[in-house]
mmCIF file of C-alpha atoms in Angstrom:
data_model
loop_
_atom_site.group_PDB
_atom_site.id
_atom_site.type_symbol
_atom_site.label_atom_id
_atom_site.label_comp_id
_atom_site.label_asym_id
_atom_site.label_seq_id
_atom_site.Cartn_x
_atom_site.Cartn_y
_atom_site.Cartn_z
ATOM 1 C CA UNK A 1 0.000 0.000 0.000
ATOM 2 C CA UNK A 2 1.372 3.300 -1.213
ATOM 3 C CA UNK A 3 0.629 6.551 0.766
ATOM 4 C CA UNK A 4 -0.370 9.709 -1.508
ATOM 5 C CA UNK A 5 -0.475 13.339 0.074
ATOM 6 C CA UNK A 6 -2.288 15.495 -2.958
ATOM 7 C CA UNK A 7 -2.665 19.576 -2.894
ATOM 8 C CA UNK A 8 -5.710 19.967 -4.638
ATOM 9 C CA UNK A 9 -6.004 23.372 -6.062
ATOM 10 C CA UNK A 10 -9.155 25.314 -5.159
ATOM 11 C CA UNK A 11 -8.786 26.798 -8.822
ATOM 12 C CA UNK A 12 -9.053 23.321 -10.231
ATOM 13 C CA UNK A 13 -12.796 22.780 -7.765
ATOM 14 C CA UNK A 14 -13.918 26.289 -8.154
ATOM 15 C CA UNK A 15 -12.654 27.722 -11.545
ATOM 16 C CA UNK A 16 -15.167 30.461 -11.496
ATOM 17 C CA UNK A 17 -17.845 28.079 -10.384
ATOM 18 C CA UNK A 18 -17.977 24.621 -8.732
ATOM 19 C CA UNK A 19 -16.945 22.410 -11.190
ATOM 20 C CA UNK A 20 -18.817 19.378 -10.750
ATOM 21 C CA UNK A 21 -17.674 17.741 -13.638
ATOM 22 C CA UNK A 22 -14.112 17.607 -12.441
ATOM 23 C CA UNK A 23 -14.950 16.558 -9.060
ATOM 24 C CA UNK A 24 -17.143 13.446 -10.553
ATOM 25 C CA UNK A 25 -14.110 12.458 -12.372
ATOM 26 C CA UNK A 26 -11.738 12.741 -9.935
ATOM 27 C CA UNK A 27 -13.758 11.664 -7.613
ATOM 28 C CA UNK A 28 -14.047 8.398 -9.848
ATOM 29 C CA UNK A 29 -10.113 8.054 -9.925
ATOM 30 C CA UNK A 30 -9.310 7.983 -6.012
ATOM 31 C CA UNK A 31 -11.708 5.687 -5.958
ATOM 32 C CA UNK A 32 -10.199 3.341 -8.243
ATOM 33 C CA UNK A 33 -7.097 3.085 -6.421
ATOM 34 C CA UNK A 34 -8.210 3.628 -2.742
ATOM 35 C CA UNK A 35 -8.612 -0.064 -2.125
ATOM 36 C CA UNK A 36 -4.974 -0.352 -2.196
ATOM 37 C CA UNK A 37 -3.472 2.916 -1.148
ATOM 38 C CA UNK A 38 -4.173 5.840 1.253
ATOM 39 C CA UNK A 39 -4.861 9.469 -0.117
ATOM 40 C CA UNK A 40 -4.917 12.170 2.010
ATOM 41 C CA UNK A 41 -6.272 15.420 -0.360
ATOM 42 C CA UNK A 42 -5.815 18.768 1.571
ATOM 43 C CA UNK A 43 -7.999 21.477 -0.635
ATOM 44 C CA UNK A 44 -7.013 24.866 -1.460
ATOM 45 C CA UNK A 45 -9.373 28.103 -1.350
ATOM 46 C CA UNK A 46 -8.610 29.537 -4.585
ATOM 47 C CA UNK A 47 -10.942 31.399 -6.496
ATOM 48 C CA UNK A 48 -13.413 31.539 -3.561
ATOM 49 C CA UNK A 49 -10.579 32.590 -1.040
ATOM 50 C CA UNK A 50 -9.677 35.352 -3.724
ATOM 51 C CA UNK A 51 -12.724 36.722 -4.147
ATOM 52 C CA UNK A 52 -13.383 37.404 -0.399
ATOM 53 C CA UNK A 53 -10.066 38.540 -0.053
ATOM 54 C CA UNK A 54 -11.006 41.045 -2.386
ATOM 55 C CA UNK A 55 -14.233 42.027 -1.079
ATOM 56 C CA UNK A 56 -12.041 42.859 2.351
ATOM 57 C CA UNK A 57 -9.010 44.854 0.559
ATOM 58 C CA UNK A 58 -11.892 46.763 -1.106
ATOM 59 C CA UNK A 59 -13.777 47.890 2.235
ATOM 60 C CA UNK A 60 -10.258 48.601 3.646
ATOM 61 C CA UNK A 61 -9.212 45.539 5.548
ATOM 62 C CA UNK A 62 -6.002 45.088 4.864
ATOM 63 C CA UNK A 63 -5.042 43.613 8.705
ATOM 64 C CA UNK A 64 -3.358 40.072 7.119
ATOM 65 C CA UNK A 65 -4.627 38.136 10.080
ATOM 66 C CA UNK A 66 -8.122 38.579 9.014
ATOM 67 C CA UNK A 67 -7.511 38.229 5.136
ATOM 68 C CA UNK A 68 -5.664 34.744 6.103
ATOM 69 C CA UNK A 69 -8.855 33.466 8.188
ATOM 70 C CA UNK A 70 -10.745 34.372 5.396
ATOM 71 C CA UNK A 71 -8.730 32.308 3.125
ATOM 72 C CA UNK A 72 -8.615 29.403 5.968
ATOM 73 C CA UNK A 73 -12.405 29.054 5.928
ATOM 74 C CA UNK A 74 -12.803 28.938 2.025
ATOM 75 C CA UNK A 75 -9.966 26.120 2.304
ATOM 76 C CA UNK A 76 -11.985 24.345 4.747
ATOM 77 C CA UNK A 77 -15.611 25.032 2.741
ATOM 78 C CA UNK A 78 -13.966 23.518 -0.191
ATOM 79 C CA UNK A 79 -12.295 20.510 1.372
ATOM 80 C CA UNK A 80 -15.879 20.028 3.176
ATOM 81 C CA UNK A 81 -17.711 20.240 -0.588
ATOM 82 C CA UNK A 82 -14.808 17.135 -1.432
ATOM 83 C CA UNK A 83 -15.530 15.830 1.958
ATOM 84 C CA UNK A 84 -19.292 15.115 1.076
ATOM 85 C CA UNK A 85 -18.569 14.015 -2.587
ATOM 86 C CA UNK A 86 -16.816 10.955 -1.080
ATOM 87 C CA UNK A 87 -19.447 10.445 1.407
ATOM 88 C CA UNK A 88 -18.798 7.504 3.560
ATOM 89 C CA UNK A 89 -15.735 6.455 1.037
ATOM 90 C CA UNK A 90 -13.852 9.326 3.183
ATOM 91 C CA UNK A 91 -13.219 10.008 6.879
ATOM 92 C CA UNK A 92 -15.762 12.114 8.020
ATOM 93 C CA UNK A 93 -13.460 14.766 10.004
ATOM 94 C CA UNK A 94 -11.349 16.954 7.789
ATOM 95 C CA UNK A 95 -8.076 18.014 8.549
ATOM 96 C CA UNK A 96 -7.501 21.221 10.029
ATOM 97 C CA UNK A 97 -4.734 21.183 12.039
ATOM 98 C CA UNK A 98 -1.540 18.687 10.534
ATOM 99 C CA UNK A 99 -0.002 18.039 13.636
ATOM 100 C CA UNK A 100 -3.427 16.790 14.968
ATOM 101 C CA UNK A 101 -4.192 14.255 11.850
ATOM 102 C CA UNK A 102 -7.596 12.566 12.173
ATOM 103 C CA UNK A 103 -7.415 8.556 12.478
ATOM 104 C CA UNK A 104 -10.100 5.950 10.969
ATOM 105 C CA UNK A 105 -10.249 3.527 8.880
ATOM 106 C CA UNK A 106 -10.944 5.527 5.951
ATOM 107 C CA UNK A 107 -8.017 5.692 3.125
ATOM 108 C CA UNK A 108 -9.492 8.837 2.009
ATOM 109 C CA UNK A 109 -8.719 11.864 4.230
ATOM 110 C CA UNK A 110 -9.579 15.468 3.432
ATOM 111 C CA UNK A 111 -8.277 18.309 4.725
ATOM 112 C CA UNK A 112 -8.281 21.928 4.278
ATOM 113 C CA UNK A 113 -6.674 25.215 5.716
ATOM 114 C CA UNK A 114 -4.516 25.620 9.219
ATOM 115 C CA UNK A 115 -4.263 28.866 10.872
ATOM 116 C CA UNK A 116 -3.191 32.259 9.309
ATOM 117 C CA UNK A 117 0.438 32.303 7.920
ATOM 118 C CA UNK A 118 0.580 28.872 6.706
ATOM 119 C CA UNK A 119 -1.220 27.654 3.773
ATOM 120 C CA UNK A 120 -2.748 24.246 2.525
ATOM 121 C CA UNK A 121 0.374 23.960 0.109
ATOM 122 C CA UNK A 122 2.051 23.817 4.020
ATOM 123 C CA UNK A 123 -0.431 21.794 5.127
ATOM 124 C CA UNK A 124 0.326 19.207 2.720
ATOM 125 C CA UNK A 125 4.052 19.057 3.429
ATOM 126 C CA UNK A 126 3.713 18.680 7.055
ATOM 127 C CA UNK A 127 1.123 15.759 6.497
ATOM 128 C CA UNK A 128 3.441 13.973 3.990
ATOM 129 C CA UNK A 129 6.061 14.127 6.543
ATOM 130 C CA UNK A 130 4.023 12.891 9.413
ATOM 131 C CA UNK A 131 2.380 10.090 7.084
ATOM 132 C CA UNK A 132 5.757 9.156 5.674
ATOM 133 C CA UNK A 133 4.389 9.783 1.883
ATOM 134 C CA UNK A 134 7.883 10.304 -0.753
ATOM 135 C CA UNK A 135 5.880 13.253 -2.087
ATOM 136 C CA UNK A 136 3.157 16.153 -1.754
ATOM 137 C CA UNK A 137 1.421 15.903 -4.879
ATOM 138 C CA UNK A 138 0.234 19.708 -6.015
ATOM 139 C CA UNK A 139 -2.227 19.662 -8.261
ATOM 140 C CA UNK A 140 -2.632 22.810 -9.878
ATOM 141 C CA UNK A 141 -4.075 24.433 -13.509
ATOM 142 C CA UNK A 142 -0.508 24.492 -14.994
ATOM 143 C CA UNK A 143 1.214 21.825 -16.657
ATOM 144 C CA UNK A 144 4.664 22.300 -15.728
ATOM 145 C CA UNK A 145 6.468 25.020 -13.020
ATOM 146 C CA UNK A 146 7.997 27.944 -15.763
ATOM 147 C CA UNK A 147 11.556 29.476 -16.034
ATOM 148 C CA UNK A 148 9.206 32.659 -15.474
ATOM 149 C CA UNK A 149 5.257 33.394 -15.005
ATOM 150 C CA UNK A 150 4.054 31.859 -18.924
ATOM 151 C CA UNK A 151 0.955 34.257 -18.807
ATOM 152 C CA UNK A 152 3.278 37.112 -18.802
ATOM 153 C CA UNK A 153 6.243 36.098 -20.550
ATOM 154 C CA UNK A 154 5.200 33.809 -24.108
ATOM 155 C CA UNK A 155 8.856 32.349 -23.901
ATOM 156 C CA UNK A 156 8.773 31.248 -20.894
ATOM 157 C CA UNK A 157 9.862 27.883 -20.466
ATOM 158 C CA UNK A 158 8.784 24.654 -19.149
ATOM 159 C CA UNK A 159 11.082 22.693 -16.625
ATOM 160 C CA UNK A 160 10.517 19.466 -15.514
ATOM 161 C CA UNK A 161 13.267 18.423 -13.088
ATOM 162 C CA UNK A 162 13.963 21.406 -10.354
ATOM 163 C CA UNK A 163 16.120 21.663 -7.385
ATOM 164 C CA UNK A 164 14.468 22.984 -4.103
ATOM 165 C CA UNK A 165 17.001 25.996 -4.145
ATOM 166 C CA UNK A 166 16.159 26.348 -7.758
ATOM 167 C CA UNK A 167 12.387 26.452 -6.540
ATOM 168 C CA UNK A 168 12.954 28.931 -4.287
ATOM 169 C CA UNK A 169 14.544 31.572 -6.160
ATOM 170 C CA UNK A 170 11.746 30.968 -8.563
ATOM 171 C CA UNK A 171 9.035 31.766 -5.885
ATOM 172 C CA UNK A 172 10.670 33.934 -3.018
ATOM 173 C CA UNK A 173 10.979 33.939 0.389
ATOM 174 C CA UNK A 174 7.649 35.434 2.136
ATOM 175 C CA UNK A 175 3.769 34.266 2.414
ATOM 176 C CA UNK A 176 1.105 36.842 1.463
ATOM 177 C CA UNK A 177 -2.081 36.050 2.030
ATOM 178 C CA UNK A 178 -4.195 34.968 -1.323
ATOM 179 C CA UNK A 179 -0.605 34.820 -3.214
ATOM 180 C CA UNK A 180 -0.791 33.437 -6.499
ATOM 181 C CA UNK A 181 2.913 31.316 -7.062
ATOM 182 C CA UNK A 182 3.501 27.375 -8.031
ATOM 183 C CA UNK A 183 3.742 26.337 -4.536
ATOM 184 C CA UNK A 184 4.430 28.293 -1.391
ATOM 185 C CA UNK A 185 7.475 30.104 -0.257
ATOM 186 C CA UNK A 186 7.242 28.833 3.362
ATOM 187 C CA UNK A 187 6.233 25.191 2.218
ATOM 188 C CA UNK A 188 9.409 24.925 -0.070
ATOM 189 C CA UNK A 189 11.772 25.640 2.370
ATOM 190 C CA UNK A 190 9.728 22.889 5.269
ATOM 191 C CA UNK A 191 9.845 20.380 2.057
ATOM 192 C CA UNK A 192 13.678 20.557 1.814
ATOM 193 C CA UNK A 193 14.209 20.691 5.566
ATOM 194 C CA UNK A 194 12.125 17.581 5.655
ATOM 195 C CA UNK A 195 13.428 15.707 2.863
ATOM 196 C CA UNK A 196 10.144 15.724 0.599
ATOM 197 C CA UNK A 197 9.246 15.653 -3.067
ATOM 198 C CA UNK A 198 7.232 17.422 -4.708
ATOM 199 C CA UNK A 199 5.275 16.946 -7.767
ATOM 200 C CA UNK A 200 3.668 19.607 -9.850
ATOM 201 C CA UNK A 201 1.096 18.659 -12.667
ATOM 202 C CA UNK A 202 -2.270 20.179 -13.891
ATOM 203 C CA UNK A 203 -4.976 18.474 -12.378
ATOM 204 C CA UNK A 204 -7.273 18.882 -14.762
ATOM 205 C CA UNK A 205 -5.758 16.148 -16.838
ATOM 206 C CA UNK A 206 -6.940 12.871 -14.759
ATOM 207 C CA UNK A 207 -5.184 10.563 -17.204
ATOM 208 C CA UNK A 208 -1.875 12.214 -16.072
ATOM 209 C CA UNK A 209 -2.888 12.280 -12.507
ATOM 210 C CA UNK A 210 -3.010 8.212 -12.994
ATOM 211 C CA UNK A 211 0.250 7.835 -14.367
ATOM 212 C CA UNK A 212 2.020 9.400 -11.494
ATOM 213 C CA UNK A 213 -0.064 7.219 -8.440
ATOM 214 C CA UNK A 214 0.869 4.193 -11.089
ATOM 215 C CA UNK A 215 4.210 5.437 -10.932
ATOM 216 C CA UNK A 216 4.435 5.838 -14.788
ATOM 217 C CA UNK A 217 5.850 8.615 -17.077
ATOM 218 C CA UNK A 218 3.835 11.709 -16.578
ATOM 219 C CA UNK A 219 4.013 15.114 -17.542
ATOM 220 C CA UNK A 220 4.989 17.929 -15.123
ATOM 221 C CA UNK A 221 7.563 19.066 -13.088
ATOM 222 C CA UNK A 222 9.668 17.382 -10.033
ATOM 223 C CA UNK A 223 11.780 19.034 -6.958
ATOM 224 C CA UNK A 224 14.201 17.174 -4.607
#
């Protein structure tokens, strides 16, 4: 039995709005391969975290405390929406706290957002560690981590092997809350402390998703 730790995007479950088609398929997937492994899928807030965080800046709140719990609580609505959609196949306590991981049965754990400073891209890391998984698998709506951001720069390039050093010049140093980067500043530099892997791929693409739990060729991008 192989142990997977997946960062599901909140952009992949809530593009604009739920996407229910994804979720059936995916939801399809981790079933097919449950019986035999463990998956433990922490959620991200994404477009819903965004969007109240945007509400907040615009009335003035711009106390990062209160812009993180925001964030924290669309993490957790969103990892409670993937929660349900496994119904009894999943535990029925989420994560919310990874140094206080829920037991049961269940080889499908959700979880969601901590506490303000740390997001679920954290999250993931410190649950890989504690659940001895090889890798956080962050699944995202790129294909590949980019020499620079490909929306603003058409040559950017795609990489698929990365060091974490290499990683972290790419995405800096600091947290901000609702930041927008291939995985999080503060979660690359616990990753490489801890000895971790991490995986980027798009999530959207389900038959790619497969390869990598089948340990197959896959496209997307790798840091040790």
């Amino acid at each position: 039995m192989k142990t997977f730790v997946l960062s599901l995007g909140g952009a992949i479950v809530v593009p604009e709005e739920i996407d229910t088609n994804f979720l059936k398929k995916f939801k399809k997937l981790i079933l097919k391969y449950s019986k035999n492994n463990k998956f433990y899928i922490i959620v991200g807030g994404g477009r819903t975290c965004r969007k109240y965080q945007a509400v907040l800046r615009g009335l003035g709140i711009k106390d990062s405390n209160d812009l993180d719990w925001t964030g924290v609580a669309a993490t957790r609505l969103n990892a409670t929406l993937v929660r349900s959609l496994f119904g009894k196949s999943a535990l029925s306590e989420i994560i919310t706290d990874p140094n206080m991981i829920p037991r049961g049965k269940s080889s499908i754990i959700i979880g969601g957002g901590w506490k303000p400073g740390w997001s679920t891209d954290y999250v993931a890391v410190s649950v890989a560690k504690k659940v001895k998984a090889e890798a956080v698998i962050n699944l995202s709506n790129i294909d590949y981590i980019y020499s620079e951001d490909p929306q603003k720069q058409p040559k950017a390039k795609p990489l698929s092997q990365l060091s974490w050093p290499e990683l972290r010049a790419l995405v800096g140093s600091e947290w901000v809350p609702g930041m927008n980067l291939p995985f999080d500043p503060i979660a690359c530099k616990l990753a490489e402390k801890q000895g971790v892997k991490l995986i980027v791929a798009n999530g959207r693409n389900l038959s790619n998703l497969e390869k990598i739990i089948l340990g197959k060729q896959f496209f997307g991008t790798e840091v040790s």
